[in-house]
PDB file of C-alpha atoms in Angstrom:
ATOM      1  CA  MET A   1      52.994 174.411  42.202  1.00 31.00           C
ATOM      2  CA  ALA A   2      50.321 171.805  42.497  1.00 35.00           C
ATOM      3  CA  GLU A   3      52.474 169.074  41.716  1.00 38.00           C
ATOM      4  CA  ASN A   4      54.704 169.633  44.458  1.00 39.00           C
ATOM      5  CA  GLN A   5      52.206 168.504  47.013  1.00 41.00           C
ATOM      6  CA  ASN A   6      52.362 165.246  45.049  1.00 47.00           C
ATOM      7  CA  PHE A   7      55.776 164.360  46.456  1.00 49.00           C
ATOM      8  CA  ASN A   8      56.291 161.917  49.111  1.00 56.00           C
ATOM      9  CA  ALA A   9      59.507 162.325  51.343  1.00 56.00           C
ATOM     10  CA  LEU A  10      61.372 159.102  51.003  1.00 57.00           C
ATOM     11  CA  ASN A  11      64.254 158.674  54.009  1.00 65.00           C
ATOM     12  CA  LEU A  12      66.271 155.709  55.222  1.00 58.00           C
ATOM     13  CA  ALA A  13      63.580 154.919  57.767  1.00 60.00           C
ATOM     14  CA  THR A  14      60.928 154.191  55.002  1.00 62.00           C
ATOM     15  CA  LEU A  15      63.080 152.562  52.319  1.00 64.00           C
ATOM     16  CA  PRO A  16      61.240 149.322  51.192  1.00 57.00           C
ATOM     17  CA  PHE A  17      63.808 146.527  51.939  1.00 62.00           C
ATOM     18  CA  ASP A  18      63.907 143.214  53.196  1.00 61.00           C
ATOM     19  CA  ASP A  19      65.558 141.730  56.830  1.00 64.00           C
ATOM     20  CA  GLN A  20      68.494 141.021  54.483  1.00 72.00           C
ATOM     21  CA  ALA A  21      69.789 144.549  54.052  1.00 82.00           C
ATOM     22  CA  CYS A  22      72.547 145.337  56.389  1.00 86.00           C
ATOM     23  CA  ILE A  23      71.969 148.424  58.728  1.00 86.00           C
ATOM     24  CA  PHE A  24      73.902 150.484  60.716  1.00 86.00           C
ATOM     25  CA  GLU A  25      72.995 153.093  63.335  1.00 85.00           C
ATOM     26  CA  ASN A  26      69.611 153.880  61.024  1.00 81.00           C
ATOM     27  CA  ARG A  27      71.974 156.071  59.188  1.00 86.00           C
ATOM     28  CA  PHE A  28      73.944 153.522  56.772  1.00 90.00           C
ATOM     29  CA  ILE A  29      72.189 150.651  54.427  1.00 89.00           C
ATOM     30  CA  LEU A  30      73.481 148.446  52.163  1.00 90.00           C
ATOM     31  CA  ALA A  31      71.031 146.201  50.148  1.00 88.00           C
ATOM     32  CA  GLY A  32      70.329 143.893  47.275  1.00 86.00           C
ATOM     33  CA  ASP A  33      71.497 140.951  45.501  1.00 84.00           C
ATOM     34  CA  LEU A  34      75.074 140.760  46.586  1.00 80.00           C
ATOM     35  CA  ASP A  35      75.349 137.023  45.906  1.00 77.00           C
ATOM     36  CA  ASP A  36      75.546 135.403  43.147  1.00 64.00           C
ATOM     37  CA  SER A  37      74.211 131.822  45.079  1.00 61.00           C
ATOM     38  CA  ALA A  38      71.092 133.505  46.503  1.00 57.00           C
ATOM     39  CA  PRO A  39      67.751 132.859  44.926  1.00 57.00           C
ATOM     40  CA  LYS A  40      66.682 135.554  42.388  1.00 61.00           C
ATOM     41  CA  ARG A  41      63.960 137.595  43.139  1.00 61.00           C
ATOM     42  CA  ASP A  42      61.407 139.292  41.228  1.00 57.00           C
ATOM     43  CA  LEU A  43      61.318 142.939  42.484  1.00 59.00           C
ATOM     44  CA  ASN A  44      57.776 143.627  41.040  1.00 58.00           C
ATOM     45  CA  ASN A  45      56.280 140.869  42.857  1.00 59.00           C
ATOM     46  CA  ASP A  46      58.337 141.689  46.290  1.00 59.00           C
ATOM     47  CA  PRO A  47      55.670 142.820  49.034  1.00 52.00           C
ATOM     48  CA  THR A  48      58.499 144.837  50.324  1.00 52.00           C
ATOM     49  CA  MET A  49      59.418 146.688  47.152  1.00 55.00           C
ATOM     50  CA  ARG A  50      55.770 146.845  45.668  1.00 50.00           C
ATOM     51  CA  PRO A  51      54.577 150.295  47.213  1.00 52.00           C
ATOM     52  CA  PHE A  52      57.817 152.122  46.009  1.00 56.00           C
ATOM     53  CA  LEU A  53      57.864 150.475  42.786  1.00 61.00           C
ATOM     54  CA  THR A  54      53.620 151.188  42.059  1.00 55.00           C
ATOM     55  CA  SER A  55      53.445 154.403  43.826  1.00 64.00           C
ATOM     56  CA  PRO A  56      51.964 157.026  41.150  1.00 62.00           C
ATOM     57  CA  TYR A  57      53.714 159.867  42.095  1.00 67.00           C
ATOM     58  CA  PRO A  58      57.679 160.852  42.482  1.00 75.00           C
ATOM     59  CA  PHE A  59      59.501 160.846  45.988  1.00 79.00           C
ATOM     60  CA  LYS A  60      61.568 163.534  47.125  1.00 80.00           C
ATOM     61  CA  ILE A  61      64.560 161.361  48.040  1.00 84.00           C
ATOM     62  CA  GLN A  62      66.057 162.609  51.837  1.00 83.00           C
ATOM     63  CA  PHE A  63      69.445 160.851  51.635  1.00 87.00           C
ATOM     64  CA  ALA A  64      72.319 159.775  49.133  1.00 89.00           C
ATOM     65  CA  MET A  65      72.443 156.667  47.392  1.00 90.00           C
ATOM     66  CA  MET A  66      74.519 154.542  45.068  1.00 92.00           C
ATOM     67  CA  HIS A  67      72.634 152.183  42.886  1.00 91.00           C
ATOM     68  CA  LEU A  68      74.267 149.299  40.795  1.00 95.00           C
ATOM     69  CA  CYS A  69      72.274 147.468  38.746  1.00 95.00           C
ATOM     70  CA  LEU A  70      73.820 143.755  37.942  1.00 95.00           C
ATOM     71  CA  SER A  71      71.575 142.533  35.667  1.00 94.00           C
ATOM     72  CA  GLY A  72      67.811 142.983  33.764  1.00 94.00           C
ATOM     73  CA  ARG A  73      67.022 146.981  33.515  1.00 94.00           C
ATOM     74  CA  MET A  74      65.047 149.564  35.528  1.00 93.00           C
ATOM     75  CA  ARG A  75      63.652 152.548  34.209  1.00 93.00           C
ATOM     76  CA  ILE A  76      63.746 155.651  36.318  1.00 91.00           C
ATOM     77  CA  ARG A  77      62.915 159.520  36.254  1.00 86.00           C
ATOM     78  CA  SER A  78      65.100 161.527  38.591  1.00 85.00           C
ATOM     79  CA  ASN A  79      64.460 165.640  38.697  1.00 78.00           C
ATOM     80  CA  LEU A  80      62.149 165.166  35.383  1.00 71.00           C
ATOM     81  CA  ASN A  81      65.030 163.060  33.264  1.00 84.00           C
ATOM     82  CA  GLU A  82      64.264 159.652  32.458  1.00 90.00           C
ATOM     83  CA  TYR A  83      67.106 157.045  32.085  1.00 92.00           C
ATOM     84  CA  GLU A  84      67.395 153.470  31.679  1.00 94.00           C
ATOM     85  CA  LEU A  85      69.623 151.609  34.003  1.00 95.00           C
ATOM     86  CA  HIS A  86      70.938 148.297  33.103  1.00 95.00           C
ATOM     87  CA  ARG A  87      73.878 145.718  33.533  1.00 96.00           C
ATOM     88  CA  ASN A  88      76.747 147.613  35.183  1.00 96.00           C
ATOM     89  CA  SER A  89      75.036 150.845  35.110  1.00 96.00           C
ATOM     90  CA  LEU A  90      75.706 153.010  38.461  1.00 96.00           C
ATOM     91  CA  MET A  91      73.598 155.668  39.223  1.00 95.00           C
ATOM     92  CA  ILE A  92      74.394 158.119  42.295  1.00 93.00           C
ATOM     93  CA  ILE A  93      71.535 160.138  43.726  1.00 90.00           C
ATOM     94  CA  THR A  94      72.113 163.116  45.715  1.00 87.00           C
ATOM     95  CA  PRO A  95      69.740 164.441  48.602  1.00 85.00           C
ATOM     96  CA  GLY A  96      66.713 166.598  47.540  1.00 82.00           C
ATOM     97  CA  THR A  97      66.241 164.706  44.095  1.00 84.00           C
ATOM     98  CA  ILE A  98      62.929 163.868  42.776  1.00 81.00           C
ATOM     99  CA  GLY A  99      62.843 160.485  41.808  1.00 84.00           C
ATOM    100  CA  GLN A 100      60.471 157.829  40.749  1.00 85.00           C
ATOM    101  CA  CYS A 101      60.558 153.977  39.503  1.00 87.00           C
ATOM    102  CA  LEU A 102      58.847 153.638  36.145  1.00 88.00           C
ATOM    103  CA  GLU A 103      59.536 150.207  35.129  1.00 89.00           C
ATOM    104  CA  ILE A 104      61.313 147.307  36.394  1.00 91.00           C
ATOM    105  CA  SER A 105      62.246 143.997  34.563  1.00 91.00           C
ATOM    106  CA  ALA A 106      61.551 140.542  36.188  1.00 88.00           C
ATOM    107  CA  ASP A 107      65.249 139.742  35.984  1.00 89.00           C
ATOM    108  CA  CYS A 108      66.288 143.023  37.483  1.00 91.00           C
ATOM    109  CA  ARG A 109      69.118 142.759  40.143  1.00 92.00           C
ATOM    110  CA  ILE A 110      70.285 145.677  42.273  1.00 91.00           C
ATOM    111  CA  ALA A 111      72.984 146.272  44.923  1.00 92.00           C
ATOM    112  CA  LEU A 112      72.720 149.631  46.717  1.00 90.00           C
ATOM    113  CA  ILE A 113      74.117 151.829  49.300  1.00 92.00           C
ATOM    114  CA  ALA A 114      72.308 154.279  50.722  1.00 90.00           C
ATOM    115  CA  LEU A 115      73.452 157.312  53.541  1.00 89.00           C
ATOM    116  CA  SER A 116      71.523 159.730  55.505  1.00 86.00           C
ATOM    117  CA  ASN A 117      71.844 163.427  54.880  1.00 77.00           C
ATOM    118  CA  ASP A 118      73.996 164.152  57.813  1.00 73.00           C
ATOM    119  CA  TYR A 119      76.803 161.257  57.370  1.00 72.00           C
ATOM    120  CA  VAL A 120      79.533 162.810  55.622  1.00 67.00           C
ATOM    121  CA  ILE A 121      82.316 161.333  53.673  1.00 71.00           C
ATOM    122  CA  PRO A 122      85.545 163.560  53.866  1.00 65.00           C
ATOM    123  CA  GLU A 123      86.413 164.886  50.673  1.00 67.00           C
ATOM    124  CA  ASP A 124      90.168 165.561  51.446  1.00 67.00           C
ATOM    125  CA  ASN A 125      91.315 165.680  47.792  1.00 73.00           C
ATOM    126  CA  ALA A 126      90.193 168.800  46.260  1.00 75.00           C
ATOM    127  CA  GLU A 127      90.688 167.448  42.889  1.00 81.00           C
ATOM    128  CA  GLY A 128      88.264 164.430  43.578  1.00 83.00           C
ATOM    129  CA  ALA A 129      85.634 166.619  45.082  1.00 84.00           C
ATOM    130  CA  LEU A 130      85.909 168.842  41.646  1.00 85.00           C
ATOM    131  CA  ILE A 131      85.559 165.505  39.474  1.00 89.00           C
ATOM    132  CA  VAL A 132      82.273 164.147  41.763  1.00 88.00           C
ATOM    133  CA  ARG A 133      80.574 167.522  41.514  1.00 87.00           C
ATOM    134  CA  LYS A 134      81.199 167.976  37.771  1.00 85.00           C
ATOM    135  CA  PHE A 135      80.096 164.408  36.877  1.00 89.00           C
ATOM    136  CA  LEU A 136      77.119 164.678  39.197  1.00 86.00           C
ATOM    137  CA  ALA A 137      75.790 167.929  37.427  1.00 81.00           C
ATOM    138  CA  LYS A 138      75.229 166.103  34.533  1.00 76.00           C
ATOM    139  CA  GLN A 139      72.874 163.633  36.587  1.00 76.00           C
ATOM    140  CA  THR A 140      73.805 160.578  34.086  1.00 87.00           C
ATOM    141  CA  PRO A 141      74.579 156.922  35.155  1.00 93.00           C
ATOM    142  CA  LEU A 142      78.109 155.611  35.543  1.00 94.00           C
ATOM    143  CA  GLU A 143      78.623 152.733  32.940  1.00 95.00           C
ATOM    144  CA  LEU A 144      81.254 150.117  33.858  1.00 96.00           C
ATOM    145  CA  THR A 145      82.684 147.361  32.391  1.00 96.00           C
ATOM    146  CA  ASP A 146      82.391 144.006  34.088  1.00 96.00           C
ATOM    147  CA  ALA A 147      85.610 144.217  36.181  1.00 96.00           C
ATOM    148  CA  GLN A 148      84.907 147.641  37.460  1.00 96.00           C
ATOM    149  CA  THR A 149      81.294 146.229  38.729  1.00 96.00           C
ATOM    150  CA  SER A 150      83.069 143.458  40.440  1.00 94.00           C
ATOM    151  CA  GLU A 151      85.528 145.820  42.229  1.00 95.00           C
ATOM    152  CA  ILE A 152      82.770 147.883  43.524  1.00 95.00           C
ATOM    153  CA  LEU A 153      80.557 144.565  44.393  1.00 94.00           C
ATOM    154  CA  ALA A 154      84.081 143.227  46.424  1.00 94.00           C
ATOM    155  CA  ILE A 155      84.156 146.575  48.458  1.00 94.00           C
ATOM    156  CA  TYR A 156      80.241 145.906  49.188  1.00 94.00           C
ATOM    157  CA  ARG A 157      80.443 142.673  50.106  1.00 93.00           C
ATOM    158  CA  ALA A 158      83.641 143.317  52.259  1.00 93.00           C
ATOM    159  CA  LEU A 159      82.115 146.068  54.286  1.00 92.00           C
ATOM    160  CA  ARG A 160      78.756 143.716  54.669  1.00 92.00           C
ATOM    161  CA  ASP A 161      80.722 141.163  56.302  1.00 91.00           C
ATOM    162  CA  LYS A 162      82.413 143.418  58.616  1.00 91.00           C
ATOM    163  CA  LEU A 163      79.105 145.128  59.765  1.00 90.00           C
ATOM    164  CA  ARG A 164      77.423 142.018  60.194  1.00 89.00           C
ATOM    165  CA  ARG A 165      80.175 140.385  62.832  1.00 89.00           C
ATOM    166  CA  PRO A 166      78.739 140.782  65.954  1.00 88.00           C
ATOM    167  CA  ASP A 167      81.984 140.832  67.728  1.00 87.00           C
ATOM    168  CA  PHE A 168      83.522 143.616  65.634  1.00 85.00           C
ATOM    169  CA  ARG A 169      83.927 146.468  68.142  1.00 87.00           C
ATOM    170  CA  PHE A 170      84.955 149.268  65.422  1.00 90.00           C
ATOM    171  CA  LYS A 171      82.433 149.178  62.989  1.00 89.00           C
ATOM    172  CA  HIS A 172      81.859 152.939  62.456  1.00 88.00           C
ATOM    173  CA  ASP A 173      85.440 152.965  61.490  1.00 90.00           C
ATOM    174  CA  ILE A 174      85.626 150.282  59.176  1.00 91.00           C
ATOM    175  CA  LEU A 175      82.791 151.977  57.475  1.00 91.00           C
ATOM    176  CA  LYS A 176      84.495 155.081  57.307  1.00 89.00           C
ATOM    177  CA  GLY A 177      87.331 153.293  55.849  1.00 91.00           C
ATOM    178  CA  TYR A 178      85.425 151.556  53.052  1.00 92.00           C
ATOM    179  CA  LEU A 179      83.422 154.721  52.049  1.00 91.00           C
ATOM    180  CA  GLN A 180      86.669 156.718  51.567  1.00 90.00           C
ATOM    181  CA  VAL A 181      88.175 153.654  49.676  1.00 92.00           C
ATOM    182  CA  LEU A 182      84.549 153.285  47.468  1.00 93.00           C
ATOM    183  CA  TYR A 183      84.663 157.394  47.060  1.00 92.00           C
ATOM    184  CA  GLY A 184      87.977 157.035  45.640  1.00 92.00           C
ATOM    185  CA  GLU A 185      87.402 154.259  43.010  1.00 94.00           C
ATOM    186  CA  ILE A 186      84.412 156.362  41.912  1.00 93.00           C
ATOM    187  CA  CYS A 187      86.751 159.214  41.572  1.00 93.00           C
ATOM    188  CA  GLN A 188      89.129 157.270  39.316  1.00 94.00           C
ATOM    189  CA  LEU A 189      85.881 155.832  37.397  1.00 94.00           C
ATOM    190  CA  MET A 190      84.518 159.245  36.543  1.00 94.00           C
ATOM    191  CA  ALA A 191      87.966 161.560  36.088  1.00 93.00           C
ATOM    192  CA  PRO A 192      88.381 160.267  32.291  1.00 93.00           C
ATOM    193  CA  LEU A 193      84.874 160.791  31.504  1.00 90.00           C
ATOM    194  CA  VAL A 194      84.932 164.357  32.968  1.00 89.00           C
ATOM    195  CA  GLU A 195      88.150 165.093  31.092  1.00 87.00           C
ATOM    196  CA  ALA A 196      86.707 164.076  27.879  1.00 85.00           C
ATOM    197  CA  GLN A 197      83.470 166.364  28.682  1.00 79.00           C
ATOM    198  CA  ASP A 198      85.943 169.278  29.108  1.00 77.00           C
ATOM    199  CA  ALA A 199      87.616 168.960  26.148  1.00 75.00           C
ATOM    200  CA  ARG A 200      84.305 169.259  24.411  1.00 73.00           C
ATOM    201  CA  GLN A 201      83.604 172.431  25.849  1.00 66.00           C
ATOM    202  CA  SER A 202      83.989 175.765  24.237  1.00 68.00           C
ATOM    203  CA  SER A 203      87.769 176.551  24.946  1.00 79.00           C
ATOM    204  CA  ARG A 204      86.677 180.304  25.599  1.00 82.00           C
ATOM    205  CA  LYS A 205      84.086 179.008  27.871  1.00 87.00           C
ATOM    206  CA  LYS A 206      86.393 176.360  29.361  1.00 85.00           C
ATOM    207  CA  LEU A 207      88.814 178.943  29.830  1.00 88.00           C
ATOM    208  CA  ILE A 208      86.676 181.536  32.025  1.00 93.00           C
ATOM    209  CA  PHE A 209      85.211 178.529  33.946  1.00 92.00           C
ATOM    210  CA  ASP A 210      88.824 177.769  35.075  1.00 90.00           C
ATOM    211  CA  ARG A 211      89.607 181.038  36.025  1.00 93.00           C
ATOM    212  CA  PHE A 212      86.372 181.414  37.799  1.00 95.00           C
ATOM    213  CA  LEU A 213      87.679 178.221  39.702  1.00 92.00           C
ATOM    214  CA  ASP A 214      91.014 179.223  40.193  1.00 91.00           C
ATOM    215  CA  GLU A 215      89.600 182.889  41.548  1.00 94.00           C
ATOM    216  CA  LEU A 216      87.034 181.276  43.782  1.00 93.00           C
ATOM    217  CA  ARG A 217      89.823 178.754  45.311  1.00 90.00           C
ATOM    218  CA  GLN A 218      91.598 182.103  46.183  1.00 91.00           C
ATOM    219  CA  HIS A 219      88.980 184.190  47.558  1.00 93.00           C
ATOM    220  CA  TYR A 220      86.008 181.781  48.822  1.00 91.00           C
ATOM    221  CA  ALA A 221      86.599 182.559  52.494  1.00 90.00           C
ATOM    222  CA  SER A 222      86.082 186.253  52.007  1.00 92.00           C
ATOM    223  CA  GLN A 223      83.977 186.669  48.891  1.00 94.00           C
ATOM    224  CA  ARG A 224      80.532 184.955  48.520  1.00 94.00           C
ATOM    225  CA  SER A 225      79.004 186.967  45.605  1.00 95.00           C
ATOM    226  CA  VAL A 226      78.795 186.494  42.033  1.00 96.00           C
ATOM    227  CA  GLN A 227      79.411 190.402  41.402  1.00 96.00           C
ATOM    228  CA  PHE A 228      82.814 189.860  43.172  1.00 96.00           C
ATOM    229  CA  TYR A 229      84.200 187.282  40.551  1.00 96.00           C
ATOM    230  CA  ALA A 230      82.497 188.695  37.444  1.00 96.00           C
ATOM    231  CA  ASP A 231      84.368 192.112  38.412  1.00 96.00           C
ATOM    232  CA  ARG A 232      87.780 190.072  38.913  1.00 95.00           C
ATOM    233  CA  LEU A 233      87.441 188.366  35.067  1.00 95.00           C
ATOM    234  CA  CYS A 234      85.851 191.395  33.699  1.00 93.00           C
ATOM    235  CA  LEU A 235      82.561 190.093  32.899  1.00 94.00           C
ATOM    236  CA  THR A 236      79.224 190.710  33.777  1.00 95.00           C
ATOM    237  CA  PRO A 237      77.658 188.497  36.597  1.00 94.00           C
ATOM    238  CA  LYS A 238      74.821 187.113  34.030  1.00 94.00           C
ATOM    239  CA  TYR A 239      77.488 186.373  31.735  1.00 95.00           C
ATOM    240  CA  LEU A 240      79.839 184.284  34.012  1.00 95.00           C
ATOM    241  CA  SER A 241      76.774 182.907  35.522  1.00 94.00           C
ATOM    242  CA  GLN A 242      75.944 181.677  31.846  1.00 93.00           C
ATOM    243  CA  VAL A 243      78.973 180.827  31.185  1.00 93.00           C
ATOM    244  CA  VAL A 244      79.777 178.583  34.169  1.00 93.00           C
ATOM    245  CA  HIS A 245      76.309 176.712  34.007  1.00 92.00           C
ATOM    246  CA  ALA A 246      77.291 175.930  30.187  1.00 88.00           C
ATOM    247  CA  VAL A 247      80.510 174.359  31.106  1.00 87.00           C
ATOM    248  CA  SER A 248      79.615 172.503  34.380  1.00 87.00           C
ATOM    249  CA  GLY A 249      75.806 172.258  34.786  1.00 85.00           C
ATOM    250  CA  ARG A 250      75.691 173.884  37.855  1.00 89.00           C
ATOM    251  CA  HIS A 251      75.312 177.677  38.739  1.00 92.00           C
ATOM    252  CA  ALA A 252      78.242 180.019  40.008  1.00 94.00           C
ATOM    253  CA  GLY A 253      76.570 180.447  43.012  1.00 94.00           C
ATOM    254  CA  GLU A 254      76.261 176.706  43.944  1.00 93.00           C
ATOM    255  CA  TRP A 255      80.008 176.366  43.258  1.00 93.00           C
ATOM    256  CA  ILE A 256      80.565 179.424  45.757  1.00 95.00           C
ATOM    257  CA  ARG A 257      78.242 177.741  48.376  1.00 93.00           C
ATOM    258  CA  ASP A 258      80.037 174.374  47.911  1.00 90.00           C
ATOM    259  CA  TYR A 259      83.477 175.777  48.711  1.00 90.00           C
ATOM    260  CA  VAL A 260      82.525 177.959  51.357  1.00 92.00           C
ATOM    261  CA  ILE A 261      80.247 174.904  52.965  1.00 91.00           C
ATOM    262  CA  LEU A 262      83.296 172.279  52.660  1.00 85.00           C
ATOM    263  CA  GLU A 263      85.665 174.867  54.527  1.00 88.00           C
ATOM    264  CA  ALA A 264      83.286 175.440  57.133  1.00 90.00           C
ATOM    265  CA  LYS A 265      82.315 171.675  57.602  1.00 88.00           C
ATOM    266  CA  ALA A 266      86.200 170.914  57.864  1.00 84.00           C
ATOM    267  CA  LEU A 267      86.659 173.675  60.437  1.00 87.00           C
ATOM    268  CA  LEU A 268      83.921 172.713  62.473  1.00 88.00           C
ATOM    269  CA  LYS A 269      84.674 168.977  62.612  1.00 84.00           C
ATOM    270  CA  SER A 270      88.322 169.875  63.242  1.00 79.00           C
ATOM    271  CA  GLY A 271      87.484 170.733  66.977  1.00 80.00           C
ATOM    272  CA  GLN A 272      89.883 173.478  67.014  1.00 85.00           C
ATOM    273  CA  TYR A 273      87.465 176.408  66.387  1.00 88.00           C
ATOM    274  CA  THR A 274      84.105 177.468  68.022  1.00 93.00           C
ATOM    275  CA  VAL A 275      81.228 178.127  65.627  1.00 94.00           C
ATOM    276  CA  GLN A 276      81.641 181.948  66.456  1.00 95.00           C
ATOM    277  CA  GLN A 277      85.376 181.612  65.408  1.00 94.00           C
ATOM    278  CA  VAL A 278      84.659 179.616  61.785  1.00 93.00           C
ATOM    279  CA  SER A 279      81.975 182.319  61.225  1.00 94.00           C
ATOM    280  CA  ASP A 280      84.255 184.956  61.556  1.00 94.00           C
ATOM    281  CA  MET A 281      87.128 182.812  59.403  1.00 93.00           C
ATOM    282  CA  LEU A 282      84.502 182.718  56.556  1.00 94.00           C
ATOM    283  CA  ASN A 283      83.950 186.418  56.662  1.00 92.00           C
ATOM    284  CA  PHE A 284      80.242 186.338  57.806  1.00 94.00           C
ATOM    285  CA  ALA A 285      79.089 189.629  59.409  1.00 92.00           C
ATOM    286  CA  ASN A 286      77.871 187.515  62.543  1.00 93.00           C
ATOM    287  CA  GLN A 287      77.329 183.934  63.738  1.00 94.00           C
ATOM    288  CA  SER A 288      73.619 184.481  63.104  1.00 93.00           C
ATOM    289  CA  PHE A 289      74.098 184.801  59.020  1.00 94.00           C
ATOM    290  CA  PHE A 290      76.344 182.230  59.406  1.00 94.00           C
ATOM    291  CA  GLY A 291      73.965 179.991  61.075  1.00 94.00           C
ATOM    292  CA  VAL A 292      71.260 180.454  58.358  1.00 94.00           C
ATOM    293  CA  TYR A 293      73.672 179.829  55.303  1.00 93.00           C
ATOM    294  CA  PHE A 294      74.996 176.879  56.874  1.00 93.00           C
ATOM    295  CA  LYS A 295      71.415 175.347  57.700  1.00 92.00           C
ATOM    296  CA  LYS A 296      70.085 176.354  54.318  1.00 91.00           C
ATOM    297  CA  ALA A 297      72.623 174.009  52.590  1.00 90.00           C
ATOM    298  CA  VAL A 298      73.065 171.512  54.975  1.00 89.00           C
ATOM    299  CA  GLY A 299      69.935 171.055  56.958  1.00 90.00           C
ATOM    300  CA  CYS A 300      71.284 171.485  60.373  1.00 91.00           C
ATOM    301  CA  SER A 301      72.839 174.156  62.315  1.00 93.00           C
ATOM    302  CA  PRO A 302      76.663 174.732  62.713  1.00 93.00           C
ATOM    303  CA  THR A 303      76.607 173.571  66.279  1.00 92.00           C
ATOM    304  CA  ALA A 304      74.371 170.567  65.274  1.00 91.00           C
ATOM    305  CA  TYR A 305      76.752 169.610  62.543  1.00 88.00           C
ATOM    306  CA  LYS A 306      80.113 170.096  65.004  1.00 87.00           C
ATOM    307  CA  GLU A 307      78.235 168.010  67.687  1.00 85.00           C
ATOM    308  CA  SER A 308      77.212 165.194  65.677  1.00 77.00           C
TER     309      SER A 308
END
């Protein structure tokens, strides 16, 4: 427990970027070495980066980040696991991750996007959302080809150029659109890796996991207990939880929560329902219970989310 006291909170306001970073509404940052013609920087000797790189303690990261390594290498620790990022490595960091930069080479070049925790990319495609969750559960870098890296960089640059135009009036809409395109590209890149991962799983365990997801899609709006789904599959809750974790890297309760929260977010943002109505539609005992459940998962109340 004593180690937790050494975690420094890292949020968007404290990110160590120079004045070349593209910042929008203090909720979105695009930064890094996007132009091949720009002078190469030694990040180890960059005064804006030094506090972050030399910190002896890990950071609790309060935002989502997509980190693309363009050259050189960087060694990081994410939730106790160590990774080395090199040319064409793409690492996605989710809010709440405990991270630390352990080492970075002088020729390392990076490009990254950071999003505040309250910025939501619509997950309209259930298949894509499932792919992303399965991949991120393993917390591994996504290794790209040169061509794939170029496609990602093209989106980064196009978005940056739009946001930098002082006369462009619809920056919020263009940001949402480009992020949706980027999300689709990431789903496409992750899909074959997730499918290969699924193929390696035990056929028995994979079958149980698939049946669990089928039951979850049918009943998440009314049932949130692992016991319910275990009973539906004629398994004990403990065994179901073990199988789900073995196949997906995530606990059954996390899958249930995510389905409930995704539905709650969609209903709240639709503008058609009150918080009380959403609470009733998702079978909560009362609005207060719904509020506690939602805030624990999202970090804000349903009302605050609805009005944001």
